[in-house]
mmCIF file of C-alpha atoms and ligand atoms in Angstrom:
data_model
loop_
_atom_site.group_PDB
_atom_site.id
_atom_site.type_symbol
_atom_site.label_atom_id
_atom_site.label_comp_id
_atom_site.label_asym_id
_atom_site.label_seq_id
_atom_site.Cartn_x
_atom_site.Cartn_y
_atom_site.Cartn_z
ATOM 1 C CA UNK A 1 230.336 159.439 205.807
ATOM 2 C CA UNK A 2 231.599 162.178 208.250
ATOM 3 C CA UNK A 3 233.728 163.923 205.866
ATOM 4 C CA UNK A 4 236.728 165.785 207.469
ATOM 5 C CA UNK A 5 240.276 164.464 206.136
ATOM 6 C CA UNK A 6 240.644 165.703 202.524
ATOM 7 C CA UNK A 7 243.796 164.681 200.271
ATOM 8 C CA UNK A 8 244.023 166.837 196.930
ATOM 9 C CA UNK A 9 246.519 166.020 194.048
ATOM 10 C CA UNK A 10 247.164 168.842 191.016
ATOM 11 C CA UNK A 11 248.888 168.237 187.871
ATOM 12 C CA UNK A 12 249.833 170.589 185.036
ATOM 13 C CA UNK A 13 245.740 170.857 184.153
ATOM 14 C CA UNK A 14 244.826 173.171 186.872
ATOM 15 C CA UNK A 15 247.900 175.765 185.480
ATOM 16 C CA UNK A 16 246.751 175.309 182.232
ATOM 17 C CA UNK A 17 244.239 178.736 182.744
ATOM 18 C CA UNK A 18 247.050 180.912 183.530
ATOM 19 C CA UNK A 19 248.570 180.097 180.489
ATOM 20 C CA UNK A 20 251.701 177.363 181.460
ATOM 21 C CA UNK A 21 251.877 174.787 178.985
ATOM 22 C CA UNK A 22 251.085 170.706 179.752
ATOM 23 C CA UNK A 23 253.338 168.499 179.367
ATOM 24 C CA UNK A 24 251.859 165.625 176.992
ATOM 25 C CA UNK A 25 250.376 168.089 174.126
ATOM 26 C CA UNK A 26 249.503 166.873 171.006
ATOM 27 C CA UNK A 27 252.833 166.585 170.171
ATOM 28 C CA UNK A 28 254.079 164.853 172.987
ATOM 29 C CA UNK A 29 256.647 167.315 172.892
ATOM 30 C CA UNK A 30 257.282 168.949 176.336
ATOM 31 C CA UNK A 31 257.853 172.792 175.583
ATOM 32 C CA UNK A 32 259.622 171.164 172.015
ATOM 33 C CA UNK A 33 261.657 168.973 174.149
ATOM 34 C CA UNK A 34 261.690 165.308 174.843
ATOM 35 C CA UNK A 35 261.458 164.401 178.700
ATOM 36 C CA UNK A 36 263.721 162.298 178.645
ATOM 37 C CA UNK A 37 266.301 165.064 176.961
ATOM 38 C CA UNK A 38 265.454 167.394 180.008
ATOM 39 C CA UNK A 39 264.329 165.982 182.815
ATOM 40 C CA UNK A 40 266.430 163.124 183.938
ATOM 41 C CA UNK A 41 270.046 163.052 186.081
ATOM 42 C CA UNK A 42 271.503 161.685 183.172
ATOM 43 C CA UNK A 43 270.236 164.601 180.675
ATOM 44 C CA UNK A 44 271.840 167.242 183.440
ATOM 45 C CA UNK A 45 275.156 165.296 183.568
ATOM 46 C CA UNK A 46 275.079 164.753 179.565
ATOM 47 C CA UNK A 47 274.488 168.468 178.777
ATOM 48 C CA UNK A 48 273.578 170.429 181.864
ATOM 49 C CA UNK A 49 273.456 173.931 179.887
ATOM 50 C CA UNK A 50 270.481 172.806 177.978
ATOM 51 C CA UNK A 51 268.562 171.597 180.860
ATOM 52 C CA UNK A 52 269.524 174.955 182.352
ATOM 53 C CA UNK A 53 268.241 176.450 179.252
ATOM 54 C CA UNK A 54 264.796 174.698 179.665
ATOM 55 C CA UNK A 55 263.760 175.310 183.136
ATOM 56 C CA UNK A 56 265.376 179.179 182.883
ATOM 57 C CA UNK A 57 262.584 179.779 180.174
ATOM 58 C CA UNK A 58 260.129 178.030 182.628
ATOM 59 C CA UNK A 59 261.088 180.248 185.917
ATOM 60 C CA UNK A 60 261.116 183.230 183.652
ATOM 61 C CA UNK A 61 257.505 182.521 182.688
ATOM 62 C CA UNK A 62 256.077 182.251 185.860
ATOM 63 C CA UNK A 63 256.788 186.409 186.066
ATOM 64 C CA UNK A 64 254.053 186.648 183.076
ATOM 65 C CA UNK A 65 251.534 184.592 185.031
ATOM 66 C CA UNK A 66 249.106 184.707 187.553
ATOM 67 C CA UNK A 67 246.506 182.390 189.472
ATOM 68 C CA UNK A 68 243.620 180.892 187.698
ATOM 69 C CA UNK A 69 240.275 180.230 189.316
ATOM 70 C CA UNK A 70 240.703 176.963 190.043
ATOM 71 C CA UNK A 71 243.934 178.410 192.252
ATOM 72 C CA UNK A 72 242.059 180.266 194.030
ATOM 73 C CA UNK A 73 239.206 178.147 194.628
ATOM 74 C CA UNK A 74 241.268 175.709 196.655
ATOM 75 C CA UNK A 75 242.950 178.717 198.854
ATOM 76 C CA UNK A 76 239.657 179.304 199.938
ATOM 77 C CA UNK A 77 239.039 175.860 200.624
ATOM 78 C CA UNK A 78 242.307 175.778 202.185
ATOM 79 C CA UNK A 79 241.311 179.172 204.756
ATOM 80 C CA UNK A 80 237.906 177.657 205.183
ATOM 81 C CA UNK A 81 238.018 174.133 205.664
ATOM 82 C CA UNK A 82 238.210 173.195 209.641
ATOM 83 C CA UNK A 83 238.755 169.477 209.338
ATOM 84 C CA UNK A 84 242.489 168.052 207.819
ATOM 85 C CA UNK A 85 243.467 169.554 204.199
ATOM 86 C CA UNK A 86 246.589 168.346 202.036
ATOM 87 C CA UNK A 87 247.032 169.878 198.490
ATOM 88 C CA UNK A 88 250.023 167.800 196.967
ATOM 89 C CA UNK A 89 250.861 169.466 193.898
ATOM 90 C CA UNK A 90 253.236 167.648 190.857
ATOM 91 C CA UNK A 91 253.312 170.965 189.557
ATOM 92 C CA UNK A 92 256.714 172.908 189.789
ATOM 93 C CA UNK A 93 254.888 176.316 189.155
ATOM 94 C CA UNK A 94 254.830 178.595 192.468
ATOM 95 C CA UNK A 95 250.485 179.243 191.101
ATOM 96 C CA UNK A 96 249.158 177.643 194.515
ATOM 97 C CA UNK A 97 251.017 179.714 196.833
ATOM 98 C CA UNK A 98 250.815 182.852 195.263
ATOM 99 C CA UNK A 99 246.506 181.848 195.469
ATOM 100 C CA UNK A 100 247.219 181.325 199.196
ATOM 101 C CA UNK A 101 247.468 177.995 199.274
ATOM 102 C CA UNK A 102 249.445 177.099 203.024
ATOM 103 C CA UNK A 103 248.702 173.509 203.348
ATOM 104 C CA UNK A 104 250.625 172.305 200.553
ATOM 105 C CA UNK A 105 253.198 169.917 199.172
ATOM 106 C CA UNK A 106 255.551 170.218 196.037
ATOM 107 C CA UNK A 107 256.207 166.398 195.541
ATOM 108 C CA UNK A 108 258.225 167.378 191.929
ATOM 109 C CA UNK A 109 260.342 170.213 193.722
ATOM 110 C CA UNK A 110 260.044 173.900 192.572
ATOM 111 C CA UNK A 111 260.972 175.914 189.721
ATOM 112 C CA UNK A 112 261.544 178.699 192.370
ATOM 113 C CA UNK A 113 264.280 176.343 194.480
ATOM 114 C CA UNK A 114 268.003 176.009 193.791
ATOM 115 C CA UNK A 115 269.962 172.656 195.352
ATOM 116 C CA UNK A 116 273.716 173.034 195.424
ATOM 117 C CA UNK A 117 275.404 170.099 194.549
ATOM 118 C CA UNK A 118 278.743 170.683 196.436
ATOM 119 C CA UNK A 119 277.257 171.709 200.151
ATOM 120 C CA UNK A 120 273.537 169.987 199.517
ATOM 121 C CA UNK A 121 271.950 173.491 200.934
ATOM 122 C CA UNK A 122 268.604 174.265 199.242
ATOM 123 C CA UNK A 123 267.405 177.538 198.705
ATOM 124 C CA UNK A 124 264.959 179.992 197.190
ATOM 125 C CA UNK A 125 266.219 181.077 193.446
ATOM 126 C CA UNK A 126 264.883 183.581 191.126
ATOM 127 C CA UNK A 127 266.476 184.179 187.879
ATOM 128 C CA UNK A 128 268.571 182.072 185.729
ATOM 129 C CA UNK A 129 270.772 179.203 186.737
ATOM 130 C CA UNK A 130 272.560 178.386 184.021
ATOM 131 C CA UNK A 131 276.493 179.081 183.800
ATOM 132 C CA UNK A 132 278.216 179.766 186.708
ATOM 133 C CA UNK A 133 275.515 180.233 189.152
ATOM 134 C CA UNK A 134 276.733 180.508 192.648
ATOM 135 C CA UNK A 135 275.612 178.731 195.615
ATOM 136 C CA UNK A 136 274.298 181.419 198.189
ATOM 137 C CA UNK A 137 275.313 178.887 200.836
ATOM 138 C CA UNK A 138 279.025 177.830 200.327
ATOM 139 C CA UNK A 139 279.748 179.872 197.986
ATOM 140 C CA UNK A 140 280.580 177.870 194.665
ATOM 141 C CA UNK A 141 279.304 178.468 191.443
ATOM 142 C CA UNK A 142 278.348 175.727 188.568
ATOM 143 C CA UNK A 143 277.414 173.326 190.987
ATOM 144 C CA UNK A 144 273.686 174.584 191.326
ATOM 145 C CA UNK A 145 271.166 172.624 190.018
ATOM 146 C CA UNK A 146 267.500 173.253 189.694
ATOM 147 C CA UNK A 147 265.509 171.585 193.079
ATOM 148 C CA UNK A 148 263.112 169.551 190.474
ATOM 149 C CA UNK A 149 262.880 166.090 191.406
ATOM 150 C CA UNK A 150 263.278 164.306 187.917
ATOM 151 C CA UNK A 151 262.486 161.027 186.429
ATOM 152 C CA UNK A 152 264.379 158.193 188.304
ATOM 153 C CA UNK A 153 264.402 160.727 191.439
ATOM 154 C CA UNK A 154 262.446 159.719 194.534
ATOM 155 C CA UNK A 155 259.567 162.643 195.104
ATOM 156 C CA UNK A 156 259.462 164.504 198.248
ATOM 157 C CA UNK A 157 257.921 164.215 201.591
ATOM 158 C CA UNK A 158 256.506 160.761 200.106
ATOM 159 C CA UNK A 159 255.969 159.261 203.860
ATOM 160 C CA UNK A 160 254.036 162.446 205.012
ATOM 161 C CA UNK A 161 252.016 162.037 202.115
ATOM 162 C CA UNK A 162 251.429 158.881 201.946
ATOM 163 C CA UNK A 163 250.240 158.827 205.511
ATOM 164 C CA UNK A 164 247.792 161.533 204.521
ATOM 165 C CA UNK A 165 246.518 159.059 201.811
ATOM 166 C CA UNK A 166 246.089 156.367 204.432
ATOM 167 C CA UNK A 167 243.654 159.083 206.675
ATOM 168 C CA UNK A 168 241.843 160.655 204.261
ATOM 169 C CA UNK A 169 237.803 160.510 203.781
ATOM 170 C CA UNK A 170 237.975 162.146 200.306
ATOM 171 C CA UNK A 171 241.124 162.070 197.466
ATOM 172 C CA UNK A 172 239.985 164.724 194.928
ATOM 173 C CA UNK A 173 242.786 164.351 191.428
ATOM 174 C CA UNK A 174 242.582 167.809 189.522
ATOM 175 C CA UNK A 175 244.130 168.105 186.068
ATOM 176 C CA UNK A 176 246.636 165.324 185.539
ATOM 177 C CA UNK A 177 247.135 162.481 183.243
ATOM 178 C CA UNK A 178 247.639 160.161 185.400
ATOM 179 C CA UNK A 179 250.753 159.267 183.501
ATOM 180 C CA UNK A 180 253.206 159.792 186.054
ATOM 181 C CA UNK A 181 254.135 157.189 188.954
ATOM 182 C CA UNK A 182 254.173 157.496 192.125
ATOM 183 C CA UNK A 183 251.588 160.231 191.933
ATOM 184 C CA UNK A 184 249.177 157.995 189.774
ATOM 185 C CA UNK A 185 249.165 155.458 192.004
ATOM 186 C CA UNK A 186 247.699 158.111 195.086
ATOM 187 C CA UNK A 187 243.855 156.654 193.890
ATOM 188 C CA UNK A 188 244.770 153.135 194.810
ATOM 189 C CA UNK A 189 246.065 154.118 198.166
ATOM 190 C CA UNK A 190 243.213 156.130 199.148
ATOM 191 C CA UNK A 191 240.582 153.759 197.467
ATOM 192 C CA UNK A 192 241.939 150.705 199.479
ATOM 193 C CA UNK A 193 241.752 152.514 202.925
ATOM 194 C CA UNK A 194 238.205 153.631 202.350
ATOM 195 C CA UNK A 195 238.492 157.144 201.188
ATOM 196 C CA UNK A 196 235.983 158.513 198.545
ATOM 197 C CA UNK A 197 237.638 159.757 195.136
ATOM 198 C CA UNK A 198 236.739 162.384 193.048
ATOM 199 C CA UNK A 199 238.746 163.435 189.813
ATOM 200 C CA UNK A 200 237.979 166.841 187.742
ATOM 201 C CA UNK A 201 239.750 166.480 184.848
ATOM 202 C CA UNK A 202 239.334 167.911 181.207
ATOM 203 C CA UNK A 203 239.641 164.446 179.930
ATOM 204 C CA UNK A 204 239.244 161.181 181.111
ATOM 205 C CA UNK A 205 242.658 160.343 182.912
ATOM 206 C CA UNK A 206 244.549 157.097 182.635
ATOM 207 C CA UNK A 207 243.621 156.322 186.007
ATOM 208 C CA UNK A 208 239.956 157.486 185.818
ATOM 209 C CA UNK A 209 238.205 154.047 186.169
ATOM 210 C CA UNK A 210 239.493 153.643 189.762
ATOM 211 C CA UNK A 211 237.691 156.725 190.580
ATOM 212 C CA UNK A 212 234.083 156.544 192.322
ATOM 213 C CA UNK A 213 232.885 160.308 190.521
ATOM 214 C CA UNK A 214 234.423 162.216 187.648
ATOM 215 C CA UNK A 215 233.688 165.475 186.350
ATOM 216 C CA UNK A 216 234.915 166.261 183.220
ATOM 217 C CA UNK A 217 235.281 169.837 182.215
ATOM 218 C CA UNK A 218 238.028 172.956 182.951
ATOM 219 C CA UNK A 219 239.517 173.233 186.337
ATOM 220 C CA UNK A 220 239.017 176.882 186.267
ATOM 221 C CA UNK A 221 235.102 176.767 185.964
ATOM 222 C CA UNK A 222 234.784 172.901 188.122
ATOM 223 C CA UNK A 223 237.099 173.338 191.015
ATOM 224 C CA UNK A 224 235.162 176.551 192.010
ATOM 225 C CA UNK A 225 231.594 174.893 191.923
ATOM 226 C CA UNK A 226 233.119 171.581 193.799
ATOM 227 C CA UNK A 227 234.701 174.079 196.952
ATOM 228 C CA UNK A 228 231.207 176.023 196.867
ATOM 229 C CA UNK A 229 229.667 172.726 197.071
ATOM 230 C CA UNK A 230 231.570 170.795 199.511
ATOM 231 C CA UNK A 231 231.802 174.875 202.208
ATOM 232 C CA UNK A 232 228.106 174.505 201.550
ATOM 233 C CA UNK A 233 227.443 171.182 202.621
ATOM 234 C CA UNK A 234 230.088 171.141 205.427
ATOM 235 C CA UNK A 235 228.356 174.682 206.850
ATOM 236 C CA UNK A 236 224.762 172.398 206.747
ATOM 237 C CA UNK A 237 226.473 169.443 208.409
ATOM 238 C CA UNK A 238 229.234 171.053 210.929
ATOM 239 C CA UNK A 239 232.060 168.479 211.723
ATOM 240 C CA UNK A 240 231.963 166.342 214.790
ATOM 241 C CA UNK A 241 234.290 167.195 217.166
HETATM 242 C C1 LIG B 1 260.489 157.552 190.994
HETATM 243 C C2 LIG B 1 259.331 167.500 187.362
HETATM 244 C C3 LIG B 1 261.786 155.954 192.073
HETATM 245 C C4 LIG B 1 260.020 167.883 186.139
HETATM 246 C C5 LIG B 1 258.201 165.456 186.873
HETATM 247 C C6 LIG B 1 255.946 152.954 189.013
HETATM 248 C C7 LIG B 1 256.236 153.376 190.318
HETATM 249 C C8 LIG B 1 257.211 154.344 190.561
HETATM 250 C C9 LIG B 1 257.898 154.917 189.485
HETATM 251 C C10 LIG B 1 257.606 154.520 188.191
HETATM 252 C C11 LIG B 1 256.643 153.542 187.948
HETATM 253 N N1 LIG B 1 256.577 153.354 186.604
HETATM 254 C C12 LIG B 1 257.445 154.185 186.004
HETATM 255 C C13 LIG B 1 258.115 154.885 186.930
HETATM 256 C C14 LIG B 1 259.182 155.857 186.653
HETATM 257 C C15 LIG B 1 258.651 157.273 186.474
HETATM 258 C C16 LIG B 1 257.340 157.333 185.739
HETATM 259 O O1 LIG B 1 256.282 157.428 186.348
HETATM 260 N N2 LIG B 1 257.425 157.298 184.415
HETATM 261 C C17 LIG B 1 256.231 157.423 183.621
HETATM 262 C C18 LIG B 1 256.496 158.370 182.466
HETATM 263 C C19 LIG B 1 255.846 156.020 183.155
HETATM 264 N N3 LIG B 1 258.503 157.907 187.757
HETATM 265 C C20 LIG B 1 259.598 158.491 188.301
HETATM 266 O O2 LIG B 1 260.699 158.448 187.793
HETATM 267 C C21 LIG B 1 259.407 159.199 189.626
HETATM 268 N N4 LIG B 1 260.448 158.784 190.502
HETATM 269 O O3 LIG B 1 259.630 156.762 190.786
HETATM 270 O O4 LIG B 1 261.599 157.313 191.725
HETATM 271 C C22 LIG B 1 262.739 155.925 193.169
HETATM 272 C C23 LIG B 1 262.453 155.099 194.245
HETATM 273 C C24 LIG B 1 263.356 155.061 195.285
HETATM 274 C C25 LIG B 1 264.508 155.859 195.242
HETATM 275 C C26 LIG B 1 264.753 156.688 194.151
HETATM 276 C C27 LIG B 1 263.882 156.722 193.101
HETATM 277 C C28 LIG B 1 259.598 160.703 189.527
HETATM 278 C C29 LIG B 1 258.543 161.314 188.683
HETATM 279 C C30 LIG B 1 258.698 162.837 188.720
HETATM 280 C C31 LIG B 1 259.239 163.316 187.391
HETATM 281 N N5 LIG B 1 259.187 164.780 187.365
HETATM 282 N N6 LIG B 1 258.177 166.780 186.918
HETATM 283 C C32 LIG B 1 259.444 169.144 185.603
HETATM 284 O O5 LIG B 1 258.268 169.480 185.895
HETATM 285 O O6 LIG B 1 260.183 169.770 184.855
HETATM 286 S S1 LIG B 1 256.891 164.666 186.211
HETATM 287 C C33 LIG B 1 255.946 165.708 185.266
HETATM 288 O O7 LIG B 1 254.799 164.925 184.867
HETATM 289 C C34 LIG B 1 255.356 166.903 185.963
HETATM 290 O O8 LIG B 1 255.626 166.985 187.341
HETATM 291 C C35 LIG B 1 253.873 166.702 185.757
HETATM 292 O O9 LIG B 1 253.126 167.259 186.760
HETATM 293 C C36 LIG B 1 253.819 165.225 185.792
HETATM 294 C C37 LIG B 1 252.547 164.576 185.398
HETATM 295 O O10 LIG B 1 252.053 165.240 184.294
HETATM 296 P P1 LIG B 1 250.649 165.979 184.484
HETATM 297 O O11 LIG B 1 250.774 166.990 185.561
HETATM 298 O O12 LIG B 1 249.576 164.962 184.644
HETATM 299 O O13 LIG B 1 250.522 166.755 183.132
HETATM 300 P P2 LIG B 1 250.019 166.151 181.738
HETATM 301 O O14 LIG B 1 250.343 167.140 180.676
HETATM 302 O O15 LIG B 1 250.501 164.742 181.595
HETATM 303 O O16 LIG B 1 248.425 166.068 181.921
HETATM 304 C C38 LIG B 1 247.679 167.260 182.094
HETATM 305 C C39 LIG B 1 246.239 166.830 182.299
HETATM 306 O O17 LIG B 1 245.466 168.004 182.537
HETATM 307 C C40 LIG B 1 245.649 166.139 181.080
HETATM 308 O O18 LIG B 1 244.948 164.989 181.509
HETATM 309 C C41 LIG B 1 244.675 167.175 180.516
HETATM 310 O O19 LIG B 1 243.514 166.587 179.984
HETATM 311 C C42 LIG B 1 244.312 167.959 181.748
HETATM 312 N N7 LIG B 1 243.961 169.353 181.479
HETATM 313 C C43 LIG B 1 244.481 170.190 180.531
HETATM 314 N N8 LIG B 1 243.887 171.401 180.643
HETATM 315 C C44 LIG B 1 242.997 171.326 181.662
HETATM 316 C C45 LIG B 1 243.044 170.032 182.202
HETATM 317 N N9 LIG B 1 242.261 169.635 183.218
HETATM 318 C C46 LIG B 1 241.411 170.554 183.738
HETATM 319 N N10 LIG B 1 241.313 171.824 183.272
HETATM 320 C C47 LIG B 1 242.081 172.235 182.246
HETATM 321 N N11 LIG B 1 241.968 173.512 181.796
#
């Protein structure tokens, strides 16, 4: 197959490296929270200064971090590869663009966005939110909530991406559970319009029998040989025009 459209999906796996936690540990505890007690609407309208509380700690962190391997193995790919590239990321770190990435997608929102709820404006936040945080936009303070989509929220740019799915030659999954809908479901989509899939993974995922190859190992040491690999193979092969 003439391989030159090229859909990749990351979960919290390929931050794991740099030191961010997962989110179904052992303990099934999500940084000693339940989801559903942070990550919902409902949890933000029940007790918004805990929620607050959570992803503060979380945007804080990402100061004490930096870019694994794995990060920066799929920058490259993203400055190298000629053909179409798509890295849709569930993650809400900001670890793929500080690697480079360009082509890329935050389908779960970012840790490093603010959305006000009184004008709508979105907008690049650094610090904590919590309190009286003002909107940079209109102005008004404690209406700013964190620009996460949560559970029960409709992802972003889910046409675009879904689109991409639908063109692709090759859907490569890297570090997720495949726990989480409608990013789980990506496989079926590219599997049933004739892409290839590939999933590196430390584990077998939930989703990993739909897949035609999977590696299982880190992301940091697998996602490196894979883009060597694939620039290799594409530089023996160049892409029809
Ligand atoms: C929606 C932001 C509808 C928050 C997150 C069927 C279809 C559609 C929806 C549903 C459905 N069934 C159920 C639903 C509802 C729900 C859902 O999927 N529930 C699940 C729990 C059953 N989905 C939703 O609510 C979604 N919204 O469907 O809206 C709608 C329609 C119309 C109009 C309006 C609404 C929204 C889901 C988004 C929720 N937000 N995150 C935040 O981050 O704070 S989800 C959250 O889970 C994160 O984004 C995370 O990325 C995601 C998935 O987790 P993973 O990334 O996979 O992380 P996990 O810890 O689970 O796994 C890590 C993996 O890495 C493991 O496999 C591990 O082995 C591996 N690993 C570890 N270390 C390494 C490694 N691999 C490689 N190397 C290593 N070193």
């Amino acid at each position: 197959m003439d391989l030159r459209n090229i859909v990749i999906l990351t979960g919290a796996g390929v931050s794991a490296e740099s030191g961010l936690a997962t989110f179904r540990g052992p303990d099934g505890l999500w940084e000693g929270h339940k989801v559903e007690d942070v990550a919902t609407p409902e949890a933000f309208a029940r007790d918004p200064a805990l929620v607050h509380d959570f992803y503060d700690a979380r945007r804080a962190k990402l100061g004490t971090v930096e870019p694994n391997a794995a990060h920066r193995a799929l920058a490259r790919l993203d400055a190298e590869w000629a053909g179409e590239l798509l890295l849709v990321t569930q993650n809400v770190d900001d670890l793929h663009e500080r690697a480079g990435s360009k082509r890329l997608i935050h389908m779960h929102g970012a840790l490093t966005k603010g959305w006000c709820l009184r004008c709508n404006e979105r907008f690049d936040w650094a610090g904590p939110m919590g309190g009286a945080a003002e909107c940079p936009s209109c102005g008004t303070s404690g209406m700013v909530r964190p620009d996460i989509v949560w559970f029960g929220e409709m992802p972003y740019d889910m046409d675009l991406i879904d689109q991409a799915l639908r063109d692709c030659d090759l859907f490569v999954s890297i570090g997720t559970s495949g726990a989480v809908y409608p990013a789980a479901g990506f496989v079926q989509t590219a599997r049933y319009c004739g892409g290839q899939t590939l999933e590196i993974n430390l584990e077998p995922s939930l989703g990993s029998y739909m897949f035609d190859e999977s590696r299982i190992g880190r992301a940091g040491e697998l996602v490196p040989q894979w883009v060597e690999e694939l620039l290799q193979s594409a530089h023996s092969r160049p892409m029809s025009r």
